[in-house]
């Protein structure tokens, strides 16, 4: 299938028009402009420091450890959190930000020299990446966008950014640049829509992760750590 090809679209849309009892509208259709758009008012005018405070407070409500650091001390901070979780094995994305944020030495030299097993996602290995993620104690990714209101990290999948890194390991660490924090889902959806409008290739999968796994299916009693990472830490890099 070619990128951007939509199969059976006309037949599908015609079937909907037939059920509605009208002809298909193929022109003159425009997106409505709503007079009231309260979704844009939430945290309107908040600075990055204000949004950071909202995120920090929300982490306490979603059972997520919140840690602040700087780029210079990020490697040591991540090392401490992994040790707190019991060490490796560790699985990470193949993401240039690990180098940009000074984590290459930790992943490729320091941890291996300390007999901490590290696997960096390699698309060429296929299923073997998932097998390693299944046995990993800690998964580490960067957050592409971060929603202050809900304490949600947004992950855009890609060849080097496997989806299983964030939900198969026993624990999870998300590295969050302060600059990625936005008020809420509204801004994330608008960004994705903007990329589509510009003709940019949008990831096939966008994950919205709010802390460790949890469920309240049984009489609304919240149970944390049931079908994914049992614990989660957000490491916020305040100078990025």
PDB file of C-alpha atoms in Angstrom:
ATOM      1  CA  UNK A   1       0.000   0.000   0.000  1.00  0.00           C
ATOM      2  CA  UNK A   2       1.378   3.387  -0.986  1.00  0.00           C
ATOM      3  CA  UNK A   3       1.749   6.091   1.638  1.00  0.00           C
ATOM      4  CA  UNK A   4      -1.355   8.258   1.688  1.00  0.00           C
ATOM      5  CA  UNK A   5      -3.504   5.884  -0.409  1.00  0.00           C
ATOM      6  CA  UNK A   6      -7.110   5.527   0.758  1.00  0.00           C
ATOM      7  CA  UNK A   7      -8.895   2.435  -0.539  1.00  0.00           C
ATOM      8  CA  UNK A   8     -12.667   2.199  -1.108  1.00  0.00           C
ATOM      9  CA  UNK A   9     -13.228   5.743   0.125  1.00  0.00           C
ATOM     10  CA  UNK A  10     -15.853   6.691  -2.462  1.00  0.00           C
ATOM     11  CA  UNK A  11     -17.913   3.556  -1.903  1.00  0.00           C
ATOM     12  CA  UNK A  12     -17.753   4.035   1.861  1.00  0.00           C
ATOM     13  CA  UNK A  13     -18.844   7.681   1.710  1.00  0.00           C
ATOM     14  CA  UNK A  14     -21.575   6.901  -0.806  1.00  0.00           C
ATOM     15  CA  UNK A  15     -22.982   4.254   1.514  1.00  0.00           C
ATOM     16  CA  UNK A  16     -23.200   6.833   4.321  1.00  0.00           C
ATOM     17  CA  UNK A  17     -24.908   9.366   2.021  1.00  0.00           C
ATOM     18  CA  UNK A  18     -27.405   6.725   0.910  1.00  0.00           C
ATOM     19  CA  UNK A  19     -28.321   5.921   4.507  1.00  0.00           C
ATOM     20  CA  UNK A  20     -28.792   9.635   5.181  1.00  0.00           C
ATOM     21  CA  UNK A  21     -31.071   9.868   2.166  1.00  0.00           C
ATOM     22  CA  UNK A  22     -29.120  12.542   0.309  1.00  0.00           C
ATOM     23  CA  UNK A  23     -26.452  13.024  -2.337  1.00  0.00           C
ATOM     24  CA  UNK A  24     -22.784  13.092  -1.400  1.00  0.00           C
ATOM     25  CA  UNK A  25     -21.415  16.548  -0.677  1.00  0.00           C
ATOM     26  CA  UNK A  26     -18.152  16.832  -2.555  1.00  0.00           C
ATOM     27  CA  UNK A  27     -17.683  20.606  -2.447  1.00  0.00           C
ATOM     28  CA  UNK A  28     -18.641  23.623  -0.407  1.00  0.00           C
ATOM     29  CA  UNK A  29     -18.031  21.874   2.895  1.00  0.00           C
ATOM     30  CA  UNK A  30     -16.158  23.927   5.493  1.00  0.00           C
ATOM     31  CA  UNK A  31     -15.224  23.370   9.106  1.00  0.00           C
ATOM     32  CA  UNK A  32     -17.648  25.238  11.413  1.00  0.00           C
ATOM     33  CA  UNK A  33     -16.340  28.036  13.579  1.00  0.00           C
ATOM     34  CA  UNK A  34     -17.796  27.621  17.036  1.00  0.00           C
ATOM     35  CA  UNK A  35     -18.659  30.792  18.930  1.00  0.00           C
ATOM     36  CA  UNK A  36     -17.699  29.239  22.243  1.00  0.00           C
ATOM     37  CA  UNK A  37     -14.444  27.264  22.482  1.00  0.00           C
ATOM     38  CA  UNK A  38     -13.822  26.756  26.210  1.00  0.00           C
ATOM     39  CA  UNK A  39     -11.155  24.138  25.555  1.00  0.00           C
ATOM     40  CA  UNK A  40      -8.708  26.933  24.689  1.00  0.00           C
ATOM     41  CA  UNK A  41      -9.378  28.802  27.946  1.00  0.00           C
ATOM     42  CA  UNK A  42      -7.907  26.182  30.261  1.00  0.00           C
ATOM     43  CA  UNK A  43      -4.622  27.559  31.672  1.00  0.00           C
ATOM     44  CA  UNK A  44      -4.766  30.368  29.127  1.00  0.00           C
ATOM     45  CA  UNK A  45      -1.864  32.773  29.653  1.00  0.00           C
ATOM     46  CA  UNK A  46       0.088  30.354  31.840  1.00  0.00           C
ATOM     47  CA  UNK A  47       3.872  30.571  31.581  1.00  0.00           C
ATOM     48  CA  UNK A  48       6.068  27.470  31.316  1.00  0.00           C
ATOM     49  CA  UNK A  49       6.774  27.806  35.048  1.00  0.00           C
ATOM     50  CA  UNK A  50       3.036  27.889  35.750  1.00  0.00           C
ATOM     51  CA  UNK A  51       2.455  24.796  33.610  1.00  0.00           C
ATOM     52  CA  UNK A  52       5.354  23.058  35.330  1.00  0.00           C
ATOM     53  CA  UNK A  53       3.684  23.646  38.696  1.00  0.00           C
ATOM     54  CA  UNK A  54       0.403  22.213  37.359  1.00  0.00           C
ATOM     55  CA  UNK A  55       2.209  19.128  36.054  1.00  0.00           C
ATOM     56  CA  UNK A  56       3.993  18.601  39.360  1.00  0.00           C
ATOM     57  CA  UNK A  57       0.751  18.785  41.319  1.00  0.00           C
ATOM     58  CA  UNK A  58      -0.975  16.404  38.905  1.00  0.00           C
ATOM     59  CA  UNK A  59       1.778  13.810  39.263  1.00  0.00           C
ATOM     60  CA  UNK A  60       0.842  13.393  42.921  1.00  0.00           C
ATOM     61  CA  UNK A  61      -2.702  12.500  41.849  1.00  0.00           C
ATOM     62  CA  UNK A  62      -1.670   9.924  39.228  1.00  0.00           C
ATOM     63  CA  UNK A  63       0.805   8.046  41.446  1.00  0.00           C
ATOM     64  CA  UNK A  64       3.814   9.199  39.444  1.00  0.00           C
ATOM     65  CA  UNK A  65       7.183  10.186  40.894  1.00  0.00           C
ATOM     66  CA  UNK A  66       8.177  13.682  39.794  1.00  0.00           C
ATOM     67  CA  UNK A  67      11.863  14.643  39.590  1.00  0.00           C
ATOM     68  CA  UNK A  68      13.415  17.911  38.392  1.00  0.00           C
ATOM     69  CA  UNK A  69      16.941  18.132  37.031  1.00  0.00           C
ATOM     70  CA  UNK A  70      19.052  20.020  34.512  1.00  0.00           C
ATOM     71  CA  UNK A  71      20.738  18.789  31.365  1.00  0.00           C
ATOM     72  CA  UNK A  72      24.118  18.739  33.145  1.00  0.00           C
ATOM     73  CA  UNK A  73      22.834  16.460  35.916  1.00  0.00           C
ATOM     74  CA  UNK A  74      20.340  14.430  33.870  1.00  0.00           C
ATOM     75  CA  UNK A  75      22.565  11.358  33.450  1.00  0.00           C
ATOM     76  CA  UNK A  76      23.184  11.078  37.183  1.00  0.00           C
ATOM     77  CA  UNK A  77      19.488  11.630  37.911  1.00  0.00           C
ATOM     78  CA  UNK A  78      18.401   8.895  35.500  1.00  0.00           C
ATOM     79  CA  UNK A  79      21.005   6.554  36.958  1.00  0.00           C
ATOM     80  CA  UNK A  80      19.658   7.178  40.455  1.00  0.00           C
ATOM     81  CA  UNK A  81      16.059   6.524  39.437  1.00  0.00           C
ATOM     82  CA  UNK A  82      17.002   3.278  37.686  1.00  0.00           C
ATOM     83  CA  UNK A  83      18.930   2.176  40.785  1.00  0.00           C
ATOM     84  CA  UNK A  84      15.878   3.020  42.881  1.00  0.00           C
ATOM     85  CA  UNK A  85      13.844   0.705  40.648  1.00  0.00           C
ATOM     86  CA  UNK A  86      16.338  -2.113  41.141  1.00  0.00           C
ATOM     87  CA  UNK A  87      18.645  -1.612  38.159  1.00  0.00           C
ATOM     88  CA  UNK A  88      18.485  -3.179  34.710  1.00  0.00           C
ATOM     89  CA  UNK A  89      17.827  -4.578  32.248  1.00  0.00           C
ATOM     90  CA  UNK A  90      17.101  -1.232  30.593  1.00  0.00           C
ATOM     91  CA  UNK A  91      15.468  -0.674  27.200  1.00  0.00           C
ATOM     92  CA  UNK A  92      15.392   2.694  25.410  1.00  0.00           C
ATOM     93  CA  UNK A  93      14.437   4.265  22.145  1.00  0.00           C
ATOM     94  CA  UNK A  94      17.021   4.824  19.412  1.00  0.00           C
ATOM     95  CA  UNK A  95      16.493   8.566  19.747  1.00  0.00           C
ATOM     96  CA  UNK A  96      19.026  11.323  18.954  1.00  0.00           C
ATOM     97  CA  UNK A  97      17.865  13.172  22.066  1.00  0.00           C
ATOM     98  CA  UNK A  98      19.743  10.686  24.241  1.00  0.00           C
ATOM     99  CA  UNK A  99      22.939  12.051  22.689  1.00  0.00           C
ATOM    100  CA  UNK A 100      21.768  15.665  22.716  1.00  0.00           C
ATOM    101  CA  UNK A 101      20.972  15.434  26.423  1.00  0.00           C
ATOM    102  CA  UNK A 102      24.283  13.799  27.360  1.00  0.00           C
ATOM    103  CA  UNK A 103      23.061  10.253  28.025  1.00  0.00           C
ATOM    104  CA  UNK A 104      25.137   8.345  25.438  1.00  0.00           C
ATOM    105  CA  UNK A 105      27.977   7.667  27.854  1.00  0.00           C
ATOM    106  CA  UNK A 106      25.596   6.246  30.452  1.00  0.00           C
ATOM    107  CA  UNK A 107      23.841   3.959  27.978  1.00  0.00           C
ATOM    108  CA  UNK A 108      26.803   2.737  25.951  1.00  0.00           C
ATOM    109  CA  UNK A 109      29.682   2.729  28.422  1.00  0.00           C
ATOM    110  CA  UNK A 110      28.902   3.362  32.078  1.00  0.00           C
ATOM    111  CA  UNK A 111      26.022   0.948  32.543  1.00  0.00           C
ATOM    112  CA  UNK A 112      27.564  -1.847  30.403  1.00  0.00           C
ATOM    113  CA  UNK A 113      30.803  -1.507  32.407  1.00  0.00           C
ATOM    114  CA  UNK A 114      28.720  -1.991  35.557  1.00  0.00           C
ATOM    115  CA  UNK A 115      27.075  -5.101  34.067  1.00  0.00           C
ATOM    116  CA  UNK A 116      23.743  -3.340  33.624  1.00  0.00           C
ATOM    117  CA  UNK A 117      22.187  -4.759  30.471  1.00  0.00           C
ATOM    118  CA  UNK A 118      21.030  -2.050  28.041  1.00  0.00           C
ATOM    119  CA  UNK A 119      19.123  -2.533  24.812  1.00  0.00           C
ATOM    120  CA  UNK A 120      18.666   0.387  22.413  1.00  0.00           C
ATOM    121  CA  UNK A 121      15.791  -0.182  19.995  1.00  0.00           C
ATOM    122  CA  UNK A 122      16.997  -1.428  16.615  1.00  0.00           C
ATOM    123  CA  UNK A 123      14.314  -1.623  13.914  1.00  0.00           C
ATOM    124  CA  UNK A 124      16.389  -4.136  11.959  1.00  0.00           C
ATOM    125  CA  UNK A 125      16.040  -6.674  14.799  1.00  0.00           C
ATOM    126  CA  UNK A 126      12.262  -6.809  14.553  1.00  0.00           C
ATOM    127  CA  UNK A 127      10.628  -9.036  17.174  1.00  0.00           C
ATOM    128  CA  UNK A 128      13.833  -9.294  19.216  1.00  0.00           C
ATOM    129  CA  UNK A 129      13.266  -5.713  20.400  1.00  0.00           C
ATOM    130  CA  UNK A 130       9.896  -6.701  21.849  1.00  0.00           C
ATOM    131  CA  UNK A 131      11.394  -9.782  23.476  1.00  0.00           C
ATOM    132  CA  UNK A 132      13.921  -7.601  25.272  1.00  0.00           C
ATOM    133  CA  UNK A 133      11.272  -5.076  26.306  1.00  0.00           C
ATOM    134  CA  UNK A 134       9.277  -7.927  27.845  1.00  0.00           C
ATOM    135  CA  UNK A 135      12.139  -8.855  30.166  1.00  0.00           C
ATOM    136  CA  UNK A 136      13.347  -5.302  30.868  1.00  0.00           C
ATOM    137  CA  UNK A 137      13.006  -3.832  34.335  1.00  0.00           C
ATOM    138  CA  UNK A 138      13.052  -0.219  33.125  1.00  0.00           C
ATOM    139  CA  UNK A 139      11.918   1.417  29.890  1.00  0.00           C
ATOM    140  CA  UNK A 140      13.111   4.944  29.101  1.00  0.00           C
ATOM    141  CA  UNK A 141      11.774   7.340  26.476  1.00  0.00           C
ATOM    142  CA  UNK A 142      11.520  11.061  25.871  1.00  0.00           C
ATOM    143  CA  UNK A 143       8.161  12.810  25.901  1.00  0.00           C
ATOM    144  CA  UNK A 144       7.370  14.553  22.610  1.00  0.00           C
ATOM    145  CA  UNK A 145       4.624  16.654  24.208  1.00  0.00           C
ATOM    146  CA  UNK A 146       3.481  16.801  27.817  1.00  0.00           C
ATOM    147  CA  UNK A 147      -0.036  17.678  28.975  1.00  0.00           C
ATOM    148  CA  UNK A 148       0.022  19.586  32.267  1.00  0.00           C
ATOM    149  CA  UNK A 149      -3.684  19.225  33.060  1.00  0.00           C
ATOM    150  CA  UNK A 150      -3.694  15.434  33.118  1.00  0.00           C
ATOM    151  CA  UNK A 151      -0.012  14.647  33.674  1.00  0.00           C
ATOM    152  CA  UNK A 152       0.147  12.891  30.311  1.00  0.00           C
ATOM    153  CA  UNK A 153       3.219  12.256  28.167  1.00  0.00           C
ATOM    154  CA  UNK A 154       2.682  12.064  24.409  1.00  0.00           C
ATOM    155  CA  UNK A 155       4.878   9.644  22.463  1.00  0.00           C
ATOM    156  CA  UNK A 156       5.160   9.651  18.662  1.00  0.00           C
ATOM    157  CA  UNK A 157       6.178   6.208  17.450  1.00  0.00           C
ATOM    158  CA  UNK A 158       8.759   5.645  14.723  1.00  0.00           C
ATOM    159  CA  UNK A 159      11.340   3.173  13.419  1.00  0.00           C
ATOM    160  CA  UNK A 160      13.639   3.711  16.385  1.00  0.00           C
ATOM    161  CA  UNK A 161      10.843   4.506  18.830  1.00  0.00           C
ATOM    162  CA  UNK A 162       9.112   1.237  19.563  1.00  0.00           C
ATOM    163  CA  UNK A 163       5.754   1.378  21.304  1.00  0.00           C
ATOM    164  CA  UNK A 164       6.562  -1.461  23.689  1.00  0.00           C
ATOM    165  CA  UNK A 165       9.365   0.460  25.443  1.00  0.00           C
ATOM    166  CA  UNK A 166       6.790   2.419  27.427  1.00  0.00           C
ATOM    167  CA  UNK A 167       4.436  -0.399  28.459  1.00  0.00           C
ATOM    168  CA  UNK A 168       6.167  -3.799  28.597  1.00  0.00           C
ATOM    169  CA  UNK A 169       8.965  -3.148  31.147  1.00  0.00           C
ATOM    170  CA  UNK A 170       8.175  -3.388  34.853  1.00  0.00           C
ATOM    171  CA  UNK A 171       8.819   0.333  35.396  1.00  0.00           C
ATOM    172  CA  UNK A 172       8.926   3.388  33.147  1.00  0.00           C
ATOM    173  CA  UNK A 173      10.874   6.658  33.014  1.00  0.00           C
ATOM    174  CA  UNK A 174       9.819   9.542  30.775  1.00  0.00           C
ATOM    175  CA  UNK A 175      12.317  12.347  30.210  1.00  0.00           C
ATOM    176  CA  UNK A 176      10.423  15.609  29.789  1.00  0.00           C
ATOM    177  CA  UNK A 177      11.903  18.818  28.455  1.00  0.00           C
ATOM    178  CA  UNK A 178      10.219  21.737  30.192  1.00  0.00           C
ATOM    179  CA  UNK A 179       9.621  23.363  26.803  1.00  0.00           C
ATOM    180  CA  UNK A 180       7.376  20.454  25.707  1.00  0.00           C
ATOM    181  CA  UNK A 181       4.757  21.145  28.391  1.00  0.00           C
ATOM    182  CA  UNK A 182       1.424  22.420  27.044  1.00  0.00           C
ATOM    183  CA  UNK A 183      -1.865  22.979  28.872  1.00  0.00           C
ATOM    184  CA  UNK A 184      -3.907  19.966  27.762  1.00  0.00           C
ATOM    185  CA  UNK A 185      -5.081  17.559  25.054  1.00  0.00           C
ATOM    186  CA  UNK A 186      -6.409  20.502  23.022  1.00  0.00           C
ATOM    187  CA  UNK A 187      -2.897  21.645  22.098  1.00  0.00           C
ATOM    188  CA  UNK A 188      -1.712  18.116  21.255  1.00  0.00           C
ATOM    189  CA  UNK A 189      -4.651  17.484  18.925  1.00  0.00           C
ATOM    190  CA  UNK A 190      -4.160  20.888  17.273  1.00  0.00           C
ATOM    191  CA  UNK A 191      -0.472  20.150  16.675  1.00  0.00           C
ATOM    192  CA  UNK A 192      -1.202  16.786  15.058  1.00  0.00           C
ATOM    193  CA  UNK A 193      -3.910  18.342  12.875  1.00  0.00           C
ATOM    194  CA  UNK A 194      -1.501  21.104  11.843  1.00  0.00           C
ATOM    195  CA  UNK A 195       1.089  18.552  10.744  1.00  0.00           C
ATOM    196  CA  UNK A 196      -1.518  16.789   8.610  1.00  0.00           C
ATOM    197  CA  UNK A 197      -2.618  20.064   7.043  1.00  0.00           C
ATOM    198  CA  UNK A 198       0.998  20.824   6.124  1.00  0.00           C
ATOM    199  CA  UNK A 199       1.337  17.440   4.452  1.00  0.00           C
ATOM    200  CA  UNK A 200       3.871  16.132   6.954  1.00  0.00           C
ATOM    201  CA  UNK A 201       4.062  12.426   7.701  1.00  0.00           C
ATOM    202  CA  UNK A 202       2.279  11.772  10.994  1.00  0.00           C
ATOM    203  CA  UNK A 203       3.295   8.754  13.127  1.00  0.00           C
ATOM    204  CA  UNK A 204       1.080   5.709  12.699  1.00  0.00           C
ATOM    205  CA  UNK A 205       0.744   5.506  16.456  1.00  0.00           C
ATOM    206  CA  UNK A 206       0.557   8.290  19.039  1.00  0.00           C
ATOM    207  CA  UNK A 207       0.539   7.096  22.657  1.00  0.00           C
ATOM    208  CA  UNK A 208      -0.927   9.161  25.483  1.00  0.00           C
ATOM    209  CA  UNK A 209       0.432   7.811  28.768  1.00  0.00           C
ATOM    210  CA  UNK A 210      -0.694   9.069  32.148  1.00  0.00           C
ATOM    211  CA  UNK A 211       1.532   7.601  34.842  1.00  0.00           C
ATOM    212  CA  UNK A 212       1.755   3.893  35.688  1.00  0.00           C
ATOM    213  CA  UNK A 213      -0.868   1.390  34.569  1.00  0.00           C
ATOM    214  CA  UNK A 214      -4.061   1.431  36.606  1.00  0.00           C
ATOM    215  CA  UNK A 215      -7.636   0.255  36.583  1.00  0.00           C
ATOM    216  CA  UNK A 216     -10.830   1.046  38.477  1.00  0.00           C
ATOM    217  CA  UNK A 217     -13.029  -1.510  36.723  1.00  0.00           C
ATOM    218  CA  UNK A 218     -14.007  -3.311  39.921  1.00  0.00           C
ATOM    219  CA  UNK A 219     -16.492  -1.165  41.866  1.00  0.00           C
ATOM    220  CA  UNK A 220     -14.447   1.945  41.036  1.00  0.00           C
ATOM    221  CA  UNK A 221     -11.641   0.908  43.385  1.00  0.00           C
ATOM    222  CA  UNK A 222      -8.372   2.172  41.891  1.00  0.00           C
ATOM    223  CA  UNK A 223      -5.604  -0.392  41.528  1.00  0.00           C
ATOM    224  CA  UNK A 224      -2.224   0.898  40.312  1.00  0.00           C
ATOM    225  CA  UNK A 225       0.250  -1.273  38.433  1.00  0.00           C
ATOM    226  CA  UNK A 226      -1.966  -3.927  36.873  1.00  0.00           C
ATOM    227  CA  UNK A 227      -1.261  -4.392  33.148  1.00  0.00           C
ATOM    228  CA  UNK A 228       1.836  -2.353  32.323  1.00  0.00           C
ATOM    229  CA  UNK A 229       4.552  -0.472  34.191  1.00  0.00           C
ATOM    230  CA  UNK A 230       3.889  -0.780  37.912  1.00  0.00           C
ATOM    231  CA  UNK A 231       5.705   2.477  38.650  1.00  0.00           C
ATOM    232  CA  UNK A 232       6.498   5.577  36.606  1.00  0.00           C
ATOM    233  CA  UNK A 233       8.811   8.557  37.011  1.00  0.00           C
ATOM    234  CA  UNK A 234       8.759  11.824  35.104  1.00  0.00           C
ATOM    235  CA  UNK A 235      12.228  13.378  34.942  1.00  0.00           C
ATOM    236  CA  UNK A 236      11.748  17.020  33.976  1.00  0.00           C
ATOM    237  CA  UNK A 237      14.732  18.813  32.441  1.00  0.00           C
ATOM    238  CA  UNK A 238      14.116  22.384  33.521  1.00  0.00           C
ATOM    239  CA  UNK A 239      16.685  24.086  31.279  1.00  0.00           C
ATOM    240  CA  UNK A 240      15.454  22.572  28.001  1.00  0.00           C
TER     241      UNK A 240
END
